Short mmCIF file of C-alpha atoms in Angstrom, two decimals:
data_model
loop_
_atom_site.label_atom_id
_atom_site.label_comp_id
_atom_site.label_asym_id
_atom_site.label_seq_id
_atom_site.Cartn_x
_atom_site.Cartn_y
_atom_site.Cartn_z
CA MET A 1 -12.02 -11.67 -11.71
CA ARG A 2 -13.72 -14.18 -9.45
CA SER A 3 -14.80 -17.26 -11.41
CA LEU A 4 -18.10 -19.04 -11.05
CA LEU A 5 -16.35 -22.37 -10.63
CA ALA A 6 -14.33 -21.09 -7.70
CA VAL A 7 -17.28 -19.61 -5.82
CA ALA A 8 -18.99 -23.00 -5.80
CA ALA A 9 -17.53 -23.37 -2.35
CA VAL A 10 -17.74 -27.12 -1.88
CA SER A 11 -18.77 -30.14 -3.91
CA LEU A 12 -19.34 -33.58 -2.52
CA ALA A 13 -18.27 -37.06 -3.51
CA SER A 14 -21.61 -37.96 -5.06
CA CYS A 15 -22.32 -38.84 -8.67
CA ALA A 16 -21.86 -35.23 -9.74
CA PRO A 17 -20.35 -32.21 -7.95
CA LEU A 18 -22.88 -29.67 -6.69
CA ASP A 19 -22.61 -26.23 -8.27
CA SER A 20 -25.00 -24.05 -6.32
CA THR A 21 -23.93 -20.83 -8.03
CA ALA A 22 -26.31 -21.31 -10.94
CA THR A 23 -29.43 -21.06 -8.79
CA ARG A 24 -28.51 -18.84 -5.89
CA ALA A 25 -30.91 -16.08 -4.96
CA PRO A 26 -30.91 -13.33 -2.35
CA ALA A 27 -31.83 -14.32 1.17
CA LEU A 28 -35.17 -12.61 1.72
CA ASP A 29 -38.13 -13.99 3.71
CA SER A 30 -37.18 -17.38 5.08
CA THR A 31 -38.58 -20.27 7.06
CA LEU A 32 -35.07 -21.08 8.29
CA PRO A 33 -33.43 -19.77 11.48
CA ALA A 34 -32.18 -16.19 11.47
CA MET A 35 -29.13 -15.60 9.29
CA GLN A 36 -25.78 -15.41 11.05
CA SER A 37 -22.84 -13.34 9.83
CA PHE A 38 -19.30 -12.71 10.95
CA ALA A 39 -18.01 -9.97 13.21
CA PRO A 40 -14.83 -8.26 11.95
CA THR A 41 -11.64 -9.79 13.28
CA PRO A 42 -8.06 -8.67 12.59
CA ALA A 43 -6.18 -10.95 10.22
CA GLN A 44 -3.06 -12.85 11.23
CA PRO A 45 0.19 -11.28 9.98
CA PRO A 46 2.03 -13.01 7.11
CA MET A 47 4.45 -15.77 8.05
CA ARG A 48 6.91 -15.47 5.15
CA SER A 49 10.19 -13.61 5.10
CA ASN A 50 10.37 -10.10 3.67
CA SER A 51 12.67 -11.29 0.89
CA GLN A 52 9.97 -13.67 -0.32
CA ILE A 53 7.22 -11.08 0.15
CA ALA A 54 9.26 -8.65 -1.98
CA GLN A 55 9.30 -11.14 -4.86
CA ASP A 56 5.58 -11.78 -4.38
CA PHE A 57 4.83 -8.06 -4.49
CA LEU A 58 6.79 -7.51 -7.70
CA ASP A 59 5.08 -10.44 -9.43
CA LEU A 60 1.68 -9.26 -8.26
CA ALA A 61 2.09 -5.60 -9.12
CA PHE A 62 3.96 -5.82 -12.42
CA MET A 63 2.19 -8.64 -14.22
CA MET A 64 -1.35 -9.36 -15.36
CA GLU A 65 -2.95 -12.77 -14.83
CA SER A 66 -2.45 -13.48 -18.54
CA GLY A 67 1.31 -13.04 -18.15
CA ARG A 68 1.39 -9.60 -19.82
CA PRO A 69 3.80 -7.22 -18.07
CA VAL A 70 2.50 -4.12 -16.31
CA PRO A 71 4.98 -1.35 -17.20
CA MET A 72 4.54 0.87 -14.16
CA LEU A 73 3.11 1.08 -10.67
CA THR A 74 -0.29 2.80 -10.56
CA ARG A 75 -2.50 3.74 -7.63
CA TYR A 76 -4.97 6.35 -6.41
CA GLU A 77 -3.76 9.60 -4.90
CA GLY A 78 -5.32 11.22 -1.83
CA LEU A 79 -8.69 10.20 -0.43
CA ILE A 80 -10.19 7.14 -2.18
CA THR A 81 -13.99 7.24 -2.35
CA VAL A 82 -16.28 4.25 -2.90
CA ARG A 83 -19.99 4.27 -3.74
CA THR A 84 -22.62 1.60 -4.45
CA THR A 85 -25.33 1.58 -7.12
CA GLY A 86 -27.79 -0.87 -8.60
CA ALA A 87 -29.77 -3.53 -6.74
CA THR A 88 -27.71 -3.59 -3.58
CA SER A 89 -28.78 -5.47 -0.45
CA PRO A 90 -28.44 -4.68 3.28
CA THR A 91 -25.84 -7.47 3.63
CA LEU A 92 -23.77 -5.99 0.78
CA GLU A 93 -23.80 -2.56 2.41
CA ARG A 94 -22.88 -4.01 5.80
CA ASP A 95 -20.08 -6.16 4.44
CA LEU A 96 -18.68 -3.26 2.42
CA ALA A 97 -18.68 -1.01 5.51
CA LEU A 98 -16.76 -3.66 7.45
CA LEU A 99 -14.30 -4.10 4.59
CA LEU A 100 -13.60 -0.36 4.33
CA GLN A 101 -13.08 -0.29 8.09
CA ARG A 102 -10.50 -3.06 7.78
CA LEU A 103 -8.73 -1.36 4.88
CA ARG A 104 -8.36 1.80 6.95
CA ARG A 105 -7.22 -0.01 10.10
CA GLU A 106 -5.05 -2.82 8.70
CA ALA A 107 -3.78 -1.47 5.37
CA GLY A 108 -3.64 2.19 6.43
CA LEU A 109 -5.61 3.32 3.37
CA ASN A 110 -7.33 6.70 3.17
CA ILE A 111 -10.63 5.29 1.93
CA GLU A 112 -14.28 5.98 2.71
CA ALA A 113 -17.81 5.47 1.40
CA THR A 114 -19.63 8.23 -0.43
CA ALA A 115 -22.93 8.82 -2.19
CA ALA A 116 -21.38 11.23 -4.69
CA PRO A 117 -21.53 10.18 -8.37
CA GLY A 118 -17.89 11.19 -8.86
CA ALA A 119 -16.51 8.44 -6.62
CA ASN A 120 -13.17 6.86 -7.49
CA ILE A 121 -14.61 3.35 -7.28
CA THR A 122 -18.21 2.44 -8.09
CA ILE A 123 -19.66 -0.92 -7.04
CA GLU A 124 -22.71 -1.77 -9.14
CA ALA A 125 -24.94 -4.77 -8.36
CA LEU A 126 -26.49 -6.47 -11.40
CA PRO A 127 -28.19 -9.80 -12.20
CA SER A 128 -25.72 -12.66 -12.62
CA ALA A 129 -27.02 -13.37 -16.12
CA ALA A 130 -26.03 -9.89 -17.28
CA LEU A 131 -22.51 -10.29 -15.85
CA GLN A 132 -22.05 -13.66 -17.51
CA ARG A 133 -23.22 -12.42 -20.89
CA ALA A 134 -20.48 -9.81 -20.74
CA VAL A 135 -17.75 -12.00 -19.23
CA PRO A 136 -18.68 -15.71 -19.40
CA ARG A 137 -18.11 -17.78 -16.26
CA ALA A 138 -17.32 -14.67 -14.21
CA ALA A 139 -19.07 -14.15 -10.91
CA CYS A 140 -17.80 -10.55 -10.72
CA PHE A 141 -15.06 -8.36 -12.18
CA VAL A 142 -13.41 -4.93 -12.06
CA VAL A 143 -12.78 -2.52 -14.96
CA PRO A 144 -10.70 0.70 -15.03
CA ASN A 145 -11.75 4.12 -16.32
CA VAL A 146 -15.53 3.64 -16.07
CA SER A 147 -18.14 4.35 -13.42
CA SER A 148 -21.21 2.44 -14.65
CA TRP A 149 -22.41 -0.65 -16.49
CA GLU A 150 -23.64 1.54 -19.33
CA GLU A 151 -20.23 3.15 -19.70
CA PHE A 152 -18.51 -0.25 -19.57
CA ASN A 153 -20.68 -1.61 -22.39
CA ARG A 154 -20.07 1.47 -24.50
CA LEU A 155 -16.28 1.24 -24.10
CA ARG A 156 -15.75 -2.50 -23.59
CA ARG A 157 -13.64 -2.95 -26.74
CA SER A 158 -11.72 0.26 -26.22
CA PRO A 159 -8.05 0.45 -25.15
CA GLN A 160 -9.29 2.80 -22.46
CA LEU A 161 -10.17 -0.32 -20.40
CA ASP A 162 -6.64 -1.77 -20.57
CA TRP A 163 -5.00 -1.70 -17.13
CA THR A 164 -1.50 -1.78 -18.66
CA THR A 165 -1.98 1.62 -20.33
CA LEU A 166 -2.83 3.54 -17.13
CA PRO A 167 -0.38 6.21 -15.92
CA ARG A 168 -2.35 6.39 -12.64
CA ARG A 169 -5.72 5.27 -11.26
CA ASP A 170 -8.62 7.68 -11.19
CA ARG A 171 -11.79 5.62 -11.68
CA ALA A 172 -12.84 1.97 -11.66
CA ALA A 173 -16.10 0.04 -11.58
CA ILE A 174 -16.70 -3.26 -9.80
CA PHE A 175 -19.64 -5.32 -11.03
CA VAL A 176 -21.08 -7.82 -8.55
CA PRO A 177 -24.13 -10.11 -8.70
CA SER A 178 -27.31 -8.81 -7.12
CA ASP A 179 -28.94 -12.25 -7.02
CA ALA A 180 -26.18 -14.26 -5.34
CA ALA A 181 -25.75 -15.50 -1.79
CA PRO A 182 -24.53 -12.89 0.72
CA GLN A 183 -21.18 -14.65 1.11
CA GLU A 184 -20.56 -14.77 -2.63
CA ILE A 185 -21.20 -11.02 -2.90
CA ARG A 186 -18.92 -10.36 0.08
CA ASP A 187 -16.16 -12.48 -1.45
CA CYS A 188 -16.47 -10.47 -4.66
CA LEU A 189 -16.18 -7.22 -2.72
CA HIS A 190 -12.96 -8.36 -1.04
CA GLU A 191 -11.22 -9.68 -4.13
CA GLU A 192 -12.32 -7.06 -6.67
CA LEU A 193 -11.85 -4.05 -4.40
CA ALA A 194 -8.35 -5.28 -3.53
CA GLN A 195 -7.49 -5.47 -7.23
CA ALA A 196 -9.13 -2.14 -7.98
CA LEU A 197 -6.83 -0.63 -5.35
CA GLY A 198 -3.64 -2.61 -5.82
CA PRO A 199 -2.09 -5.61 -7.59
CA LEU A 200 -3.81 -6.90 -10.73
CA ASN A 201 -2.27 -10.37 -10.81
CA ASP A 202 -3.11 -13.65 -9.07
CA LEU A 203 -0.44 -16.18 -8.12
CA TYR A 204 -1.23 -19.83 -7.45
CA ARG A 205 1.86 -20.11 -5.26
CA LEU A 206 0.43 -17.84 -2.54
CA PRO A 207 -1.05 -19.99 0.26
CA ASP A 208 -2.41 -17.10 2.35
CA SER A 209 -3.95 -14.65 -0.08
CA VAL A 210 -7.05 -13.77 -2.10
CA PHE A 211 -4.59 -12.92 -4.89
CA ASN A 212 -4.75 -16.57 -5.92
CA ASP A 213 -6.88 -18.21 -8.61
CA ASP A 214 -7.68 -21.15 -6.34
CA ASN A 215 -10.05 -18.76 -4.49
CA ILE A 216 -9.67 -20.75 -1.28
CA HIS A 217 -9.51 -17.59 0.83
CA ALA A 218 -12.81 -15.77 1.05
CA VAL A 219 -11.70 -12.53 2.73
CA LEU A 220 -8.56 -10.40 2.69
CA THR A 221 -5.75 -11.90 4.74
CA GLY A 222 -2.92 -10.33 6.73
CA PHE A 223 -0.63 -10.86 3.73
CA ASP A 224 -3.12 -9.04 1.48
CA MET A 225 -3.35 -6.10 3.85
CA LEU A 226 0.44 -5.84 3.93
CA ILE A 227 0.60 -5.93 0.12
CA LEU A 228 -1.92 -3.06 -0.09
CA LYS A 229 -0.05 -1.11 2.58
CA VAL A 230 3.18 -1.53 0.60
CA HIS A 231 1.40 -0.51 -2.62
CA TYR A 232 0.50 2.84 -1.02
CA ALA A 233 3.76 3.40 0.84
CA PRO A 234 5.03 7.02 0.60
CA GLU A 235 8.32 5.76 -0.84
CA PHE A 236 6.47 4.88 -4.07
CA ARG A 237 4.65 7.00 -6.62
CA ASN A 238 2.68 6.58 -9.81
CA GLY A 239 4.76 5.74 -12.86
CA MET A 240 7.62 3.95 -11.10
CA SER A 241 9.10 0.99 -12.98
CA ARG A 242 9.59 -2.49 -11.59
CA ALA A 243 13.31 -1.83 -11.16
CA GLU A 244 12.67 1.42 -9.27
CA VAL A 245 10.18 -0.27 -6.95
CA ALA A 246 12.50 -3.24 -6.43
CA ARG A 247 15.31 -0.96 -5.22
CA ARG A 248 13.14 0.65 -2.54
CA LEU A 249 11.09 -2.40 -1.61
CA PRO A 250 13.45 -3.96 0.99
CA GLY A 251 13.48 -0.77 3.04
CA VAL A 252 9.69 -0.39 2.80
CA LEU A 253 9.10 -3.96 3.97
CA ALA A 254 11.61 -3.59 6.81
CA ARG A 255 9.65 -0.56 8.03
CA LEU A 256 6.14 -2.01 7.57
CA ASN A 257 6.83 -5.63 8.50
CA PRO A 258 9.80 -5.82 10.88
CA ALA A 259 8.91 -9.38 11.86
CA GLY A 260 9.68 -10.43 8.29
CA GLU A 261 13.29 -9.35 8.74
CA ARG A 262 13.76 -12.07 11.33
CA GLY A 263 13.00 -14.85 8.90
CA GLY A 264 9.85 -16.83 8.33
CA GLN A 265 8.93 -19.40 5.77
CA GLY A 266 11.22 -19.75 2.77
CA SER A 267 10.61 -19.38 -0.93
CA THR A 268 7.29 -20.53 -2.35
CA GLY A 269 8.78 -21.03 -5.83
CA GLY A 270 8.44 -19.41 -9.21
CA ILE A 271 5.87 -19.27 -11.99
CA SER A 272 5.19 -21.89 -14.66
CA ARG A 273 2.88 -20.93 -17.52
CA ASP A 274 2.62 -24.63 -18.48
CA TRP A 275 1.27 -25.46 -15.02
CA ILE A 276 -1.08 -22.46 -15.05
CA ASN A 277 -2.40 -23.39 -18.50
CA ALA A 278 -3.02 -26.96 -17.35
CA MET A 279 -4.95 -25.73 -14.29
CA GLN A 280 -7.01 -23.32 -16.40
CA ILE A 281 -8.12 -26.18 -18.64
CA ALA A 282 -8.83 -28.41 -15.63
CA LEU A 283 -11.03 -25.73 -14.06
CA SER A 284 -12.82 -24.72 -17.28
CA PRO A 285 -16.38 -26.09 -17.53
CA GLY A 286 -16.26 -25.33 -21.27
CA ASP A 287 -13.81 -28.19 -21.95
CA THR A 288 -14.71 -31.88 -22.19
CA PRO A 289 -14.48 -33.95 -18.99
CA GLY A 290 -11.72 -36.09 -20.48
CA ARG A 291 -9.60 -33.10 -21.48
CA ARG A 292 -10.09 -31.55 -18.05
CA ARG A 293 -9.04 -34.75 -16.26
CA GLU A 294 -5.99 -35.01 -18.50
CA ALA A 295 -5.05 -31.39 -17.76
CA ALA A 296 -5.41 -31.89 -14.00
CA ALA A 297 -3.23 -35.00 -14.16
CA ARG A 298 -0.65 -32.99 -16.12
CA ALA A 299 -0.69 -30.29 -13.44
CA VAL A 300 -0.01 -32.94 -10.79
CA ARG A 301 2.91 -34.32 -12.81
CA LEU A 302 4.36 -30.83 -13.41
CA ALA A 303 4.15 -29.99 -9.70
CA ASN A 304 6.07 -33.17 -8.93
CA THR A 305 8.64 -32.38 -11.64
CA PHE A 306 9.23 -28.89 -10.23
CA GLY A 307 9.47 -30.27 -6.71
CA TRP A 308 6.62 -28.09 -5.52
CA SER A 309 4.91 -28.79 -2.23
CA GLY A 310 2.16 -27.10 -0.28
CA ALA A 311 -0.53 -24.96 -1.91
CA ARG A 312 0.09 -25.72 -5.59
CA GLU A 313 0.67 -29.44 -5.13
CA GLY A 314 -2.40 -29.68 -2.91
CA PHE A 315 -4.61 -27.74 -5.29
CA ALA A 316 -3.55 -29.81 -8.31
CA HIS A 317 -4.48 -33.03 -6.47
CA TYR A 318 -7.73 -31.42 -5.25
CA ALA A 319 -8.75 -30.38 -8.78
CA TYR A 320 -7.91 -33.84 -10.10
CA GLY A 321 -9.97 -35.46 -7.34
CA ARG A 322 -12.96 -33.25 -8.11
CA LEU A 323 -12.83 -34.30 -11.76
CA MET A 324 -12.50 -38.01 -10.94
CA VAL A 325 -15.58 -38.07 -8.67
CA GLY A 326 -18.22 -40.21 -10.35
CA TYR A 327 -15.72 -41.35 -12.97
CA ASP A 328 -13.23 -43.29 -10.82
CA ASP A 329 -14.03 -42.85 -7.15
CA ALA A 330 -11.00 -44.82 -5.96
CA HIS A 331 -8.65 -42.46 -7.80
CA ALA A 332 -10.72 -39.49 -6.61
CA GLN A 333 -10.32 -40.47 -2.96
CA ALA A 334 -6.60 -41.10 -3.44
CA ALA A 335 -6.24 -37.64 -4.97
CA PHE A 336 -8.06 -36.01 -2.06
CA MET A 337 -5.83 -37.85 0.41
CA ALA A 338 -2.74 -36.65 -1.48
CA SER A 339 -4.16 -33.13 -1.40
CA ALA A 340 -4.74 -33.34 2.35
CA GLU A 341 -1.18 -34.56 2.86
CA ALA A 342 0.23 -31.66 0.83
CA TYR A 343 -1.86 -29.08 2.68
CA ALA A 344 -0.96 -30.56 6.08
CA GLN A 345 2.65 -29.44 5.62
CA SER A 346 1.99 -25.85 6.72
CA PRO A 347 -0.32 -23.93 9.09
CA THR A 348 -0.95 -21.44 6.26
CA THR A 349 -2.99 -24.06 4.41
CA ARG A 350 -5.36 -25.06 7.21
CA ILE A 351 -8.36 -23.60 5.37
CA HIS A 352 -7.34 -25.57 2.27
CA SER A 353 -7.39 -28.74 4.38
CA ALA A 354 -10.92 -27.88 5.53
CA HIS A 355 -12.11 -27.89 1.91
CA VAL A 356 -10.54 -31.30 1.35
CA ALA A 357 -12.17 -32.57 4.55
CA VAL A 358 -15.59 -32.14 2.94
CA GLN A 359 -14.61 -34.52 0.16
CA LEU A 360 -13.08 -37.11 2.47
CA ALA A 361 -16.06 -36.94 4.84
CA ALA A 362 -18.40 -37.68 1.92
CA PHE A 363 -16.58 -40.93 1.22
CA GLU A 364 -16.79 -41.95 4.88
CA MET A 365 -20.50 -41.12 5.03
CA ARG A 366 -21.20 -43.22 1.97
CA ARG A 367 -19.59 -46.12 3.83
CA GLY A 368 -21.83 -45.50 6.85
CA ASN A 369 -18.87 -44.57 9.05
CA GLY A 370 -20.38 -41.88 11.26
CA ALA A 371 -17.48 -41.89 13.72
CA GLY A 372 -15.04 -41.43 10.83
CA VAL A 373 -17.03 -38.46 9.53
CA LEU A 374 -16.90 -36.79 12.94
CA GLU A 375 -13.17 -37.36 13.19
CA ILE A 376 -12.68 -35.59 9.86
CA VAL A 377 -15.07 -32.63 10.07
CA VAL A 378 -15.18 -31.54 13.72
CA PRO A 379 -11.59 -30.15 13.84
CA GLU A 380 -12.20 -28.18 10.62
CA ILE A 381 -15.31 -26.27 11.73
CA PRO A 382 -13.35 -23.71 13.83
CA VAL A 383 -10.95 -23.29 10.90
CA ALA A 384 -13.81 -22.41 8.53
CA ARG A 385 -15.22 -20.03 11.15
CA ALA A 386 -11.86 -18.30 11.64
CA HIS A 387 -11.60 -17.79 7.87
CA GLU A 388 -15.20 -16.45 7.71
CA ASN A 389 -16.40 -19.07 5.23
CA ALA A 390 -20.03 -19.71 6.14
CA ALA A 391 -20.71 -21.96 3.13
CA LEU A 392 -17.87 -24.27 4.08
CA MET A 393 -18.60 -24.11 7.81
CA SER A 394 -22.31 -24.88 7.42
CA THR A 395 -21.50 -27.78 5.09
CA LEU A 396 -19.10 -29.25 7.64
CA MET A 397 -21.76 -28.80 10.34
CA MET A 398 -24.35 -30.57 8.18
CA PHE A 399 -21.97 -33.50 7.92
CA GLN A 400 -21.49 -33.36 11.67
CA ALA A 401 -25.25 -33.41 12.29
CA GLU A 402 -25.77 -36.41 10.01
CA ALA A 403 -22.86 -38.26 11.62
CA LEU A 404 -24.15 -37.54 15.13
CA GLU A 405 -27.50 -38.97 14.11
CA MET A 406 -25.80 -42.04 12.61
CA THR A 407 -24.07 -42.66 15.95
CA GLY A 408 -27.27 -42.27 17.98
CA ARG A 409 -26.60 -38.79 19.42
CA PHE A 410 -29.94 -37.34 18.30
CA ASP A 411 -30.22 -34.29 20.58
CA GLU A 412 -26.74 -33.11 19.62
CA ALA A 413 -27.57 -33.68 15.97
CA ARG A 414 -30.68 -31.46 16.16
CA ALA A 415 -28.75 -28.61 17.80
CA VAL A 416 -25.89 -28.74 15.30
CA ARG A 417 -28.30 -28.95 12.34
CA LEU A 418 -30.21 -25.89 13.53
CA ASP A 419 -26.99 -23.90 13.91
CA SER A 420 -25.79 -25.01 10.48
CA LEU A 421 -28.93 -23.64 8.83
CA SER A 422 -28.31 -20.15 10.26
CA TRP A 423 -24.85 -20.05 8.70
CA ALA A 424 -26.04 -21.69 5.49
CA ARG A 425 -28.41 -18.78 4.87
CA TYR A 426 -25.40 -16.48 4.64
CA GLY A 427 -23.31 -18.99 2.71
CA PHE A 428 -25.89 -20.25 0.19
CA GLY A 429 -28.63 -17.61 0.14
CA SER A 430 -32.11 -18.89 -0.61
CA ASP A 431 -33.99 -21.50 1.38
CA ALA A 432 -34.06 -23.69 -1.73
CA ASN A 433 -30.28 -23.73 -1.99
CA VAL A 434 -29.82 -24.36 1.73
CA ARG A 435 -32.27 -27.27 1.62
CA ALA A 436 -30.62 -28.64 -1.55
CA ARG A 437 -27.23 -28.77 0.19
CA GLN A 438 -28.83 -30.38 3.25
CA ARG A 439 -30.57 -33.04 1.12
CA GLU A 440 -27.39 -33.77 -0.80
CA ILE A 441 -25.41 -34.48 2.36
CA SER A 442 -28.22 -36.50 3.91
CA GLY A 443 -28.49 -38.50 0.68
CA LEU A 444 -24.92 -39.74 1.08
CA ARG A 445 -25.97 -41.92 4.04
CA PRO A 446 -26.36 -45.58 3.05
CA ALA A 447 -29.79 -45.76 4.67
CA THR A 448 -31.11 -42.78 2.67
CA ARG A 449 -29.07 -42.85 -0.53
CA THR A 450 -31.14 -43.61 -3.62
#
């Protein structure tokens, strides 16, 4: 389930973080430049060793996010069909077609689109308000054993919708927002379709995966494609236990990922429910600001106690920094710098560093340091592009345009600003939301800040 908090792609170091998800609308007629979107590009292969990937697979496939065990492996058999219903958009249909193409090519799945009502997986587009009434604070979610919103509402309190009771997978429904930005809908397609097909768990320790509640990755990665390929390996079948899968898993990974036999990055650590619970409170808009700040600080302390580094340490500092903005800006900036330092330890967390760069650039812009803003954001723009995150990339480019203007490079500023608006239409949707993000960044400048 992709959370609303996570799909608010970036928030700035102003008096209050921007949460554009509440007002996003489809990109229809626009006075802005033509919308840009990404061409499909093959993902980079995973960098970890097969022994670590084996542990990751078992924790992903045999545990729910809540910590409940999943008793057996389940998957679809034969051709997997996918159809769309509801208020779909041309960008949704295009992005789904590209995703199915990638799943066939990179994960080796036998999957295709269909218009038949008996499809294995139905993707239904509905207003965000309807989704949130059913599952508060959810941007989108996937449910087994149903094929429509009506069927889901009729059976929503039935054990029929419990993933842990399935002997195999036959049907599932994915519910996505019809009134969200194109990128948000695409991100939902990637995450929810991956979980409809394969693992049901998310692990904070994974730095290179959409199977992570930090939701830093917007599209399926090379690691994710390998996990799905393993899930559908011929050596496995429906109903196999964790122990049975574990015995065959080393041989499957050696066959599918021979590079992982030659080493790679070491262990990314275990699971701590205390740390997860602290992060859930920190990220929950339903809790008080003080309780959320306290929980984020506890997550930072726990990460230090466990000796964690990299993705989890960086995300704990990042969450703490977000919550300190407007409350104690000095501590907020220190937290973002600690987050950047943690993420800088590995090339697998470059996109994480790009998110932190937005926060650090905001502090420099408030000081009027245009050259400092450029130094921070310019190296991160290609990273955001490579990870197909238009919301993040356009935000970084808006910072770049403002900083170029601050340093007297007006022609360059106009060109960058125009390009940023094309990507912002995909990342943020409506003209109103694009202009709101633009005004927020411009308002950070000392000369224009009110």
